[in-house]
Amino acid sequence: MPALQLLGKIENKFVTISENYEPTDDGKADQLFVSKSYDATSHFESATQDVLEMWNRIMGEPLDLTLKPEDTAEEE
C-alpha cells in the first residue's frame, strides 16, 4: 500500500468492516417491509431517509410533515 508507506511508522492501525443489509425487494407483494441496517452517518440521516421511504412504500404516498394552521391554532 504505497499511501500507507508515505505515513512512515504506524503505531496502531484500526481497520473495521461493518456488514450492512438492505431488503431484497420493496415488500409490497408480501406486505413485509424491512428497513436497512444502520450505518455510520451522524444524526440518523440515512435511518430517517429509510423510514420516509418505507412510509411511502407502505402508504403509497410520501409522509407530509407540513404544519397546518389548524394544527398550530390548537396549541395557542
XYZ file of C-alpha atoms in Angstrom, residues 1-73:
73
model
C 0.000 0.000 0.000
C 2.010 2.984 -1.239
C -0.207 5.531 0.531
C 0.471 3.984 3.942
C 4.212 3.984 3.252
C 4.058 7.779 2.970
C 2.989 7.925 6.617
C 6.102 6.243 7.914
C 5.994 4.044 11.011
C 2.413 3.388 12.099
C 1.999 2.635 15.801
C -1.626 1.491 15.681
C -3.790 0.761 12.684
C -7.522 0.212 13.069
C -9.470 -1.479 10.313
C -13.089 -2.435 10.737
C -15.595 -3.900 8.356
C -19.267 -3.471 9.124
C -21.912 -5.594 7.489
C -24.779 -3.559 6.061
C -28.002 -5.173 4.991
C -30.941 -3.952 2.982
C -34.149 -5.578 1.773
C -34.108 -7.537 -1.479
C -37.497 -6.176 -2.593
C -39.882 -3.336 -1.767
C -42.151 -5.508 0.414
C -45.353 -4.670 -1.427
C -46.041 -8.191 -2.729
C -45.999 -9.904 0.673
C -46.668 -6.798 2.813
C -43.401 -7.404 4.677
C -41.490 -4.126 4.911
C -37.911 -4.393 6.133
C -35.624 -1.486 6.992
C -31.962 -1.176 6.049
C -29.107 -1.603 8.511
C -27.945 1.403 10.494
C -24.771 2.978 9.191
C -22.222 5.468 10.476
C -23.982 8.661 9.378
C -24.444 11.197 12.120
C -27.830 12.392 13.323
C -29.524 9.316 11.808
C -29.768 10.897 8.322
C -29.868 7.596 6.458
C -32.153 5.958 9.046
C -34.589 8.863 8.715
C -34.475 8.619 4.926
C -35.114 4.871 5.175
C -38.173 5.442 7.396
C -39.550 8.011 4.942
C -39.020 5.596 2.040
C -40.710 2.786 3.990
C -43.684 5.058 4.749
C -44.008 5.778 1.034
C -43.924 2.062 0.156
C -46.420 1.145 2.889
C -48.876 4.023 2.497
C -48.415 4.684 -1.221
C -47.701 8.379 -0.704
C -44.937 10.477 0.855
C -45.204 11.406 4.525
C -46.389 15.009 4.809
C -44.929 16.694 7.883
C -46.180 20.144 6.916
C -47.783 22.029 9.801
C -51.281 23.220 9.015
C -52.718 26.418 10.545
C -55.425 24.439 12.352
C -52.755 22.255 13.981
C -50.869 25.232 15.392
C -54.056 27.044 16.494
